[in-house]
Each structure stands twice: as C-alpha cells, then as structure tokens.
Coordinates of C-alpha atoms and ligand atoms in Angstrom, one line a residue:
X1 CA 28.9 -9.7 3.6
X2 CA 28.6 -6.1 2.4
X3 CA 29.7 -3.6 3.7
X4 CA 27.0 -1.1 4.9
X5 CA 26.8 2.3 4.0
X6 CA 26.2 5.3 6.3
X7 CA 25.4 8.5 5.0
X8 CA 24.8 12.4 5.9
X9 CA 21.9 14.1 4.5
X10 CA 21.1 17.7 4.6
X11 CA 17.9 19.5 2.8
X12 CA 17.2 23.2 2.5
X13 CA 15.6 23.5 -0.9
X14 CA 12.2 25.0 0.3
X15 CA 11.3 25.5 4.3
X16 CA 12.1 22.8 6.2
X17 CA 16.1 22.7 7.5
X18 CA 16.6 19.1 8.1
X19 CA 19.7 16.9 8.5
X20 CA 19.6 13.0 9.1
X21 CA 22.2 9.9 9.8
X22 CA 21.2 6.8 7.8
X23 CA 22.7 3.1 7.5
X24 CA 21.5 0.3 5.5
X25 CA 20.3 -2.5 7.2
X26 CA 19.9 -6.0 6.2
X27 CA 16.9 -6.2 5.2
X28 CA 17.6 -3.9 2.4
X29 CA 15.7 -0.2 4.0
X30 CA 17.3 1.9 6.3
X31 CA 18.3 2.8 10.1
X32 CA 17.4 5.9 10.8
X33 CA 19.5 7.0 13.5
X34 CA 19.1 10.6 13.5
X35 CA 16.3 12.9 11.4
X36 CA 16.4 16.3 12.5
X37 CA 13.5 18.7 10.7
X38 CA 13.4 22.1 11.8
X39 CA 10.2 23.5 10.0
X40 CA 9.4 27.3 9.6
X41 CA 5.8 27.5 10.5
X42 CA 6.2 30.1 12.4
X43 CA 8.2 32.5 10.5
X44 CA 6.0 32.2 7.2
X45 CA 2.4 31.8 9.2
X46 CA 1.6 35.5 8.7
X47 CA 2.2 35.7 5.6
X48 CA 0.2 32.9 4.4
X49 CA 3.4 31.2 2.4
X50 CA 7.0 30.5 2.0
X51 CA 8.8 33.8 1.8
X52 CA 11.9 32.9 0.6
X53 CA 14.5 35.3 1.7
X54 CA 13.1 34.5 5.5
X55 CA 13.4 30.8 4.6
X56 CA 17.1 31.4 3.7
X57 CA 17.7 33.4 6.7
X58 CA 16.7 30.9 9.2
X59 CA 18.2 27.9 6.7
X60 CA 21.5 30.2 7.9
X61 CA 20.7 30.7 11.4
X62 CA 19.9 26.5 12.0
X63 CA 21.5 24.7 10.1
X64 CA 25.2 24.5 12.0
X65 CA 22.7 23.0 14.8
X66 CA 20.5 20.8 13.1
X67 CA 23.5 19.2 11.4
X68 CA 25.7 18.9 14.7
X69 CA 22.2 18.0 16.5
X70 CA 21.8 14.9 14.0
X71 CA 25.6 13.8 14.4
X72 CA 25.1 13.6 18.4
X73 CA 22.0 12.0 18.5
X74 CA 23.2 9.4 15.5
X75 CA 26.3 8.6 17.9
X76 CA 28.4 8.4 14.9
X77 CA 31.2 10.8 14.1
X78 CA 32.1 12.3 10.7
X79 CA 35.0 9.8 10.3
X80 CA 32.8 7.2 10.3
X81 CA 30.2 7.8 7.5
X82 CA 30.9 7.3 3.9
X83 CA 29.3 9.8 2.3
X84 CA 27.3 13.2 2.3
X85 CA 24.4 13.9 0.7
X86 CA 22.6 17.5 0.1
X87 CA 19.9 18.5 -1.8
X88 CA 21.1 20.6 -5.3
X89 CA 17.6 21.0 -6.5
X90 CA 15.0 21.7 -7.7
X91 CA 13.7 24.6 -5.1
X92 CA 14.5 27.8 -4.4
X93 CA 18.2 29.0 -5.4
X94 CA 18.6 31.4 -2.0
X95 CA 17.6 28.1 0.4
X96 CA 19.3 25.4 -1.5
X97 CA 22.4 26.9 -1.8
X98 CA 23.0 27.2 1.8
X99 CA 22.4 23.5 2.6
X100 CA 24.3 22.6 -0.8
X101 CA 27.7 24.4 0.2
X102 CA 27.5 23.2 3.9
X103 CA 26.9 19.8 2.7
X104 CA 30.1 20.5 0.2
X105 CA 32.0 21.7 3.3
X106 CA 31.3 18.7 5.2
X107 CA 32.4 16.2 2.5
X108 CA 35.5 18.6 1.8
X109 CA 37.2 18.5 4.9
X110 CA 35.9 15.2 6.6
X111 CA 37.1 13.5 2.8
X112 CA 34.3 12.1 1.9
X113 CA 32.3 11.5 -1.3
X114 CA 29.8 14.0 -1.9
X115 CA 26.3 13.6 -3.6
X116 CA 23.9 16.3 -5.1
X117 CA 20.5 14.8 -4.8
X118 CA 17.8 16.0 -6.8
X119 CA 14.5 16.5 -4.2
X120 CA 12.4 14.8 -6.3
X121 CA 14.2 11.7 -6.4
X122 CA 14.9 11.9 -2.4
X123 CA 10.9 11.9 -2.8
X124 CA 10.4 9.1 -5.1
X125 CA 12.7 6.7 -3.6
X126 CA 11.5 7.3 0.3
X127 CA 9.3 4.4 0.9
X128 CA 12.2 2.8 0.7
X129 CA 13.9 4.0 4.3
X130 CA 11.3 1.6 5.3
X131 CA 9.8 -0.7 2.9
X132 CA 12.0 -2.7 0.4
X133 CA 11.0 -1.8 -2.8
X134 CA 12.0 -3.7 -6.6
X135 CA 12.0 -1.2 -9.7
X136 CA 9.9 -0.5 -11.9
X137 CA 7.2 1.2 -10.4
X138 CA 4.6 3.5 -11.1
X139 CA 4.8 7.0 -8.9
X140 CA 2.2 9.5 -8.1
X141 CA 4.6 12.6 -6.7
X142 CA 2.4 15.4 -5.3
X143 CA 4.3 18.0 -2.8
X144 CA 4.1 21.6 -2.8
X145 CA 5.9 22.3 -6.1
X146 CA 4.8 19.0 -8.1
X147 CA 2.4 17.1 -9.2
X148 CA 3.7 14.2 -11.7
X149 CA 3.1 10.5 -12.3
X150 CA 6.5 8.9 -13.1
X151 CA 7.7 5.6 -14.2
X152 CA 10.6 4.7 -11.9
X153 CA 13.2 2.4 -13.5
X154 CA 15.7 2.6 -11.7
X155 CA 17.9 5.1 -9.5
X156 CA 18.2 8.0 -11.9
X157 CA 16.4 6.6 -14.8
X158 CA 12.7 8.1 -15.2
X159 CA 10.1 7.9 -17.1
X160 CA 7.5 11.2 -16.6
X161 CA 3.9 10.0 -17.7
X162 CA 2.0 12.8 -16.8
X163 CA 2.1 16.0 -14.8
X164 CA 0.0 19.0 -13.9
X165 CA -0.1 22.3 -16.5
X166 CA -0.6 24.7 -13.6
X167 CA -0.2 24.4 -9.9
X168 CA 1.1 21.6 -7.9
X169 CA -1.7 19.9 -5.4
X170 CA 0.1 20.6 -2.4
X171 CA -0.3 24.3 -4.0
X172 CA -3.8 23.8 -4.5
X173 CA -4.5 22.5 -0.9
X174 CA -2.6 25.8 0.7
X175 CA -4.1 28.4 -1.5
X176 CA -8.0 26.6 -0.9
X177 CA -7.0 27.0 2.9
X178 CA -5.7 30.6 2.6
X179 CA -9.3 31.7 0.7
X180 CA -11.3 29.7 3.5
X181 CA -8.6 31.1 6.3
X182 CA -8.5 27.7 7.9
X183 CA -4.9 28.3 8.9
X184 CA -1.3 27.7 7.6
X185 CA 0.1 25.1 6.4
X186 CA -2.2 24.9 4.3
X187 CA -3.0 20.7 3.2
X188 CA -3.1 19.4 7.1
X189 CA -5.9 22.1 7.8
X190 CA -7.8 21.5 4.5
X191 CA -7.9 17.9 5.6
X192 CA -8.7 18.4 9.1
X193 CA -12.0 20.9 8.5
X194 CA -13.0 19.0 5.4
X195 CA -14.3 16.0 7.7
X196 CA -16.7 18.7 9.4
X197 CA -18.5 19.5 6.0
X198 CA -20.7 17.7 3.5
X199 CA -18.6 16.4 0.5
X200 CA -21.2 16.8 -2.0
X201 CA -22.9 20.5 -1.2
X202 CA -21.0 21.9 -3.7
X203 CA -20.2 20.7 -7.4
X204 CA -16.6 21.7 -8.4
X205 CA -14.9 21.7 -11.3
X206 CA -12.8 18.6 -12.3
X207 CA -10.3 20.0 -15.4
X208 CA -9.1 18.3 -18.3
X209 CA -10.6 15.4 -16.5
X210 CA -11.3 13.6 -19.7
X211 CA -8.6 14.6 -21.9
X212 CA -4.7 15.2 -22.0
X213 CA -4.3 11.6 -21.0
X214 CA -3.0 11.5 -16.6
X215 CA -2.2 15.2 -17.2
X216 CA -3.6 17.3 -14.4
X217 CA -4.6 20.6 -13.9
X218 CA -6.5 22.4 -10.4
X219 CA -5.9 26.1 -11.8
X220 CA -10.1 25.9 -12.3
X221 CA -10.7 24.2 -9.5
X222 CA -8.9 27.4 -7.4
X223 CA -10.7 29.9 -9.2
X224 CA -14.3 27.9 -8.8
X225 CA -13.3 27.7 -4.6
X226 CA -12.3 31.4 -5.4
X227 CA -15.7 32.3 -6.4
X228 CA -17.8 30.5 -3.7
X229 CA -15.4 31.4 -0.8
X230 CA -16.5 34.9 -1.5
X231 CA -20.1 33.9 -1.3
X232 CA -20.3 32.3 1.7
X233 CA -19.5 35.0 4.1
X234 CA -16.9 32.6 6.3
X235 CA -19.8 31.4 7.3
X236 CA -17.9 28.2 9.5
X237 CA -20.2 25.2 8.5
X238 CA -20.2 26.4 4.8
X239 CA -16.7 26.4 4.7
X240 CA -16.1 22.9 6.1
X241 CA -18.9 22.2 3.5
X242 CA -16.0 23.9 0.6
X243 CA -13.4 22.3 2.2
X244 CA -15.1 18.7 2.3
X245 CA -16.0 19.3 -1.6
X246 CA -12.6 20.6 -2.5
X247 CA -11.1 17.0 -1.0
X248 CA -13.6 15.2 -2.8
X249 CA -13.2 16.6 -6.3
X250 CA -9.3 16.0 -5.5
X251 CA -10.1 13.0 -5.0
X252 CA -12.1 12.4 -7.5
X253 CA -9.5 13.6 -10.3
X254 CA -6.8 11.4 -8.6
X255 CA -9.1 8.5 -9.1
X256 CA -9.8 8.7 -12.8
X257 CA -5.9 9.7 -13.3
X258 CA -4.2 7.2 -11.6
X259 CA -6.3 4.8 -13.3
X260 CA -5.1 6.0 -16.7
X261 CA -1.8 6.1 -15.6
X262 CA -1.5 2.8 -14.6
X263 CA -3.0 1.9 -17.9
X264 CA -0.5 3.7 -19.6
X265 CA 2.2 1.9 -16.8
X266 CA 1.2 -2.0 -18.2
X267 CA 1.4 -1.4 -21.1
X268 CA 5.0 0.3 -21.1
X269 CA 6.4 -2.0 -18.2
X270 CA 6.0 -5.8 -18.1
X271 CA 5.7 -6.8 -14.3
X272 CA 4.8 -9.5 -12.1
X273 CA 3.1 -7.0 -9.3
X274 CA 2.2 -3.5 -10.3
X275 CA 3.5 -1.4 -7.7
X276 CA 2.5 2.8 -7.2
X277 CA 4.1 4.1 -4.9
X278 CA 2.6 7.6 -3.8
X279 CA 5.0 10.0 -2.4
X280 CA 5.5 13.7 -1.3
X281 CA 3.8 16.3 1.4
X282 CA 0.8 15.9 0.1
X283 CA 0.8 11.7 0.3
X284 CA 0.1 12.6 4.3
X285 CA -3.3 12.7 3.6
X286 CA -5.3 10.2 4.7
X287 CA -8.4 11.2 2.3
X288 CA -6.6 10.2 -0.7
X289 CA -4.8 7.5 0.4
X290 CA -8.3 5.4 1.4
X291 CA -9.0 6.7 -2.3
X292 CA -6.3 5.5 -3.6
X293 CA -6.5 2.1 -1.4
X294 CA -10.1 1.7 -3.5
X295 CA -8.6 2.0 -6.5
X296 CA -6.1 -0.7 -5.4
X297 CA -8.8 -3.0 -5.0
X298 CA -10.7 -2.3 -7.5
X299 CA -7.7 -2.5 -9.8
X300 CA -5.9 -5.1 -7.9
X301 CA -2.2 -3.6 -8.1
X302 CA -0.3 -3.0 -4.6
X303 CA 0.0 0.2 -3.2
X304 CA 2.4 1.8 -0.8
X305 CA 2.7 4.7 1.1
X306 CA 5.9 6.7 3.0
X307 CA 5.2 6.4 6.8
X308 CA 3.9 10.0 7.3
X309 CA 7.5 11.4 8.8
X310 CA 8.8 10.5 5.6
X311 CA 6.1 12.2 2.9
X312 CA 7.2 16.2 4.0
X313 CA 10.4 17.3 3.4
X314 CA 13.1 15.7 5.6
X315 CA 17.1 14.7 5.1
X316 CA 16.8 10.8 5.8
X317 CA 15.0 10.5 2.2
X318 CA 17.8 13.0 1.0
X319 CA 20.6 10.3 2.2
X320 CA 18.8 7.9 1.6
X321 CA 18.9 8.8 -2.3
X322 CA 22.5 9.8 -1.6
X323 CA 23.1 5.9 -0.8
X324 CA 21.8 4.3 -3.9
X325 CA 23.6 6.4 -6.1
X326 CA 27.0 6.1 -4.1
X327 CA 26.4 2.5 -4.8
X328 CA 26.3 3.4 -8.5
X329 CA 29.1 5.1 -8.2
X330 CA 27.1 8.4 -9.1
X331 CA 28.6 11.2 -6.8
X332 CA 29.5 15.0 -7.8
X333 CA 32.3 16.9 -7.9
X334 CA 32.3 19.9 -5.4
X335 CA 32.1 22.3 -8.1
X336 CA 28.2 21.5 -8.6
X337 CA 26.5 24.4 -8.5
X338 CA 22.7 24.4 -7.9
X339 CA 19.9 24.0 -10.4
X340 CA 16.5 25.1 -9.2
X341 CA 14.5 23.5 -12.0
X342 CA 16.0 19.7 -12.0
X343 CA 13.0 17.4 -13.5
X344 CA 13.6 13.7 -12.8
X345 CA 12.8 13.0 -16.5
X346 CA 14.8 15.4 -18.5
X347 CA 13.2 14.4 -21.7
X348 CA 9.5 15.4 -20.3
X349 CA 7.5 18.0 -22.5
X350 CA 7.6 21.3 -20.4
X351 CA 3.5 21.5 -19.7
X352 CA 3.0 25.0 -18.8
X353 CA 2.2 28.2 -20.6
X354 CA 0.2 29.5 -23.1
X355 CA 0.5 27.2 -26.9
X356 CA 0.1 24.0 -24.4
X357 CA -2.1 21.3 -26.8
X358 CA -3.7 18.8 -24.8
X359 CA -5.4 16.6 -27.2
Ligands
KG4_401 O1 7.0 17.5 -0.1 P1 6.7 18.8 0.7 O2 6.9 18.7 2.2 O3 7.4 20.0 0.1 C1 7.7 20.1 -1.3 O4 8.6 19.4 -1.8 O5 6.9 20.9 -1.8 O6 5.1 19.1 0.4 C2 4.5 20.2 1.0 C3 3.1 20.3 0.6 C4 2.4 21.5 1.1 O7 1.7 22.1 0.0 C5 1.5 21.0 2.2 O8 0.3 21.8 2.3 C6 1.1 19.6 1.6 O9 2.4 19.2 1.1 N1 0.6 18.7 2.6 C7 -0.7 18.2 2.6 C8 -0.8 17.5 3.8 N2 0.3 17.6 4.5 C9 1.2 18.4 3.8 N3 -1.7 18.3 1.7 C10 -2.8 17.7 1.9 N4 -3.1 17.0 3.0 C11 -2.1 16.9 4.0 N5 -2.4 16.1 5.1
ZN402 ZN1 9.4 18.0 -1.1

C-alpha cells in the first residue's frame, strides 16, 4: 500500500486567511482534518471592496493563529506532515507574500518539502478534496479575479479555451450589488435579492454573445445595470427586479458559452464521459448551477460541483494542489518569490486592452 500524504496549506493571496491539514484517503479525495478560513468581511464592508493594504494587515495579525489553530484541531504535529503548501500567486503581491514566506518558514525549519501553488490551480483541482476526479476535463473557473474556461490535462498542464476581456463574474456580481447597495460581499447578496424580483422586467445586455468563440465579457452588462440603477430611485422591488435580471442575463451568457466550450472541448479531447467541472467563489451560486445542471441534460455530459466550503477561497484546496504535485515530484525551492499574475495556461493570448480582435 502507499503511503499517504499529509500536507499544510496556507492561502493569503486576496482576503481570506486560511490554513488547512489534509491527508489522502483511499478512495483517492481527501480528509480534511482541519480548514481554518478567517474572512475579512468586516474590515472591507465599508468600503464596498478589498482594500489591500488592510487585507495584508490582518493576513499579519491572523495568520500565526489560523495556522497554529489548524495544527491543533488536525491533531497532527509538524513532524508528521510531508509537505507545505502556500499560495505564490496570482493575487495581490502585499497579501500573498505574507502567507508565502510563513509557509516557507514552516517548511524551513520543520524540513519539509515546500510547494508554491498557483490559486487557480488550488481552484481547478478542488472538487477533488471530495469527489474523485480522472483528467481531462473541461473547467468553467469564475472567482473574483477570473473568469476562464480551461481544458485540464493534467496537474500543471492547461489548456485555456476562453476567458473574459474585462471583468471577472465574481467582479461583476460585487460591483451590480454595490450600485443596487444590497450589501457586501457582493455575489451571495445579488443571489439572495434576485429571487425577490422578476427575471425578465428588464432586457440586459449579453456581450460578444455571438462572437469571439467562449470569450466573455460583462463590462456592458455593468454599465447597462449602471444606467438603470440610477433610474430606479432604490426603489426596493425594482431593484430585486435588476438584481433578478442581472442573474438571468448571467445566466444566460453562461449557457450559450459553455455550450461552445464544450464543443470546442470534443473536438480537442477524446473521452469516454465529458466532464465540466465548475469551480471558484462564484460556483456557490445555486442560480447557475441549476443552469448549468440544464445544460447537462440537455447536452448529456456530467457535471460537478465543489461542496460550497470549497468554491471560496480556502487552504484545504491549496494543499490539496500541493499533494498532487509533491507526487510529481514538482515542489520549489525557498527562494520562490511571488508572482501576482500566474495564468494556468502560460501560452493563453493576453485578452484585455485596447487592439483586442475578437473575430
Ligand atoms: O474564489 P473566490 O473566493 O476569490 C477569488 O479567487 O477571487 O471568489 C470570490 C468571488 C466574489 O466576487 C464573490 O462575490 C463571489 O465569488 N461569490 C458569488 C457567490 N458567492 C461568492 N457570486 C455569486 N453568487 C454567489 N453565491
Ligand atoms: Zn479564489
């Protein structure tokens, strides 16, 4: 038999402090025996958004605890994991370098291997902790700072299909609930008000919805909420009425461009089962995952979610991603530094800016 591997995993790269104690399991997902998130809520609330220097302030002031407060309630001392994991990137530079060089520290002096994880892949390999998973599969990533569809080929090999020229959904969700003032953070309070309204009262924009191939873009979408918020006087039941649109055009756009890249999916990747897995914040929402679970139908390909602990950020998917690529053999030295823009797919068109041609 195996041995099985227990990890450390630590993530600061936006504002959530979070450390976890993982071990694989037999039936190839993981044992979560600690997962520790300390979110910021309260600290960025007022001001509507993640301010970074207070992010990186509190990252200071918790994360001795959190970690310490994951080893306790794991039961497992430092001598007898095999590895620590911390996220390198991509996020901001001021927050990740503080759970980088603790997690550096902690691999330093208790002599253990040491793994830079990039975020995204902690993301795109999380339904994993829970759900055992074959490569290749498609991936729909949408979280606060991305919005990509991905083939996954294999731990560090990645494929990017499509992604969005402007802002991330999860980006999209906050700033519709900061115009509306439905409360912070943003996506959870979108989705809650949006089952008070009327889905079709207003007609939004979808963009680039029928070119650019499963490119995305919500930049129109914003402004077009922009413009009606300011008409509507915060009058309540109109908002849930913007709020219910604003779900339903998002849902809408994920429909028709998951279908294309899954299209785009078969005929790159010869599979038994076609598999998307949807992960990241904004894969919480229940609205687009009953969407999504129609499209499965209609499409007949399976479909699988993170349990919802796992979508936000969190350290379990952190060591989890730390795991696979021990067993590759793919750790860092302590000399890696961190890199706030880290895409999965290094190879991937940049999509942002003015001269973008969308075909
Ligand atoms: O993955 P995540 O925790 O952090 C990043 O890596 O960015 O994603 C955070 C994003 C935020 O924009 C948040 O509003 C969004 O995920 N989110 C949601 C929901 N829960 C979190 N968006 C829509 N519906 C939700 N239920
Ligand atoms: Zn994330």
């Amino acid at each position: 038999m195996t041995k099985k591997i227990t990890f450390l995993g630590i993530e600061t790269s936006c504002d959530e402090t979070a450390a976890a104690v993982i071990k694989e399991n037999s039936r190839g997902t993981a044992d979560i025996l600690s997962n520790i998130v300390s979110s910021q809520i309260s600290e960025h609330k007022k001001f509507g958004g993640v301010v970074p220097e207070l992010a990186a302030r509190a990252h200071l002031e918790n994360i001795d605890y959190i970690v310490k407060k994951a080893l306790e309630k794991s039961k497992i001392n430092l001598s007898q994991i095999d590895g620590v994991a911390a996220t390198a990137g991509p996020g901001l530079t001021v927050c990740l370098t503080i759970g980088l060089n603790i997690g550096k520290s902690i691999a330093a002096f208790s002599e253990k291997p040491f793994v830079g994880v990039n975020h995204l892949e902690g993301h795109a390999l999380s339904p994993g902790l829970e759900t055992p998973i074959d490569f290749p599969y498609l991936l729909l990533l949408i979280s606060g700072g991305h919005t990509q569809y991905l083939i996954v080929k294999d731990v560090g090999k990645y494929e990017q299909l499509g992604t969005t020229i402007d802002d991330a959904l999860g980006e999209a969700f906050d700033k519709t609930s900061k115009m509306l003032n439905l409360g912070y953070p943003g996506g959870p309070c979108v989705e809650k008000f949006s089952k008070l309204g009327n889905k079709n009262f207003f007609k939004l924009p979808e963009p680039i919805i029928n070119k650019a191939g499963c490119n995305l873009s919500f930049a129109g979408l914003k402004t077009a909420v922009l413009r009606e918020s300011k008409k509507i006087n915060d009058n309540e039941k109109m908002k849930y009425n913007l709020a219910a649109s604003f779900q339903n055009t998002i849902n809408k756009i994920l429909y028709k461009k998951t279908k294309i890249a899954l299209e785009m999916f078969k005929k790159k990747v010869q599979v038994k089962e076609v598999k998307l897995i949807v992960a990241g914040g904004v894969a919480a929402n229940k609205s687009i995952r009953d969407n999504l679970n129609n499209l499965s139908k209609e499409m007949n390909f399976k479909v699988i979610y993170p349990n919802t602990e796992f979508c936000g950020d969190n350290a379990a998917m952190i060591a989890w991603a730390g795991i696979k690529r021990f067993k590759k053999d793919l750790f860092d030295d302590l000399d890696i530094s961190v890199k706030s823009r880290w895409p999965l797919d290094e190879t991937a068109p940049f999509m942002k800016g003015p001269g973008l041609r969308l075909g």
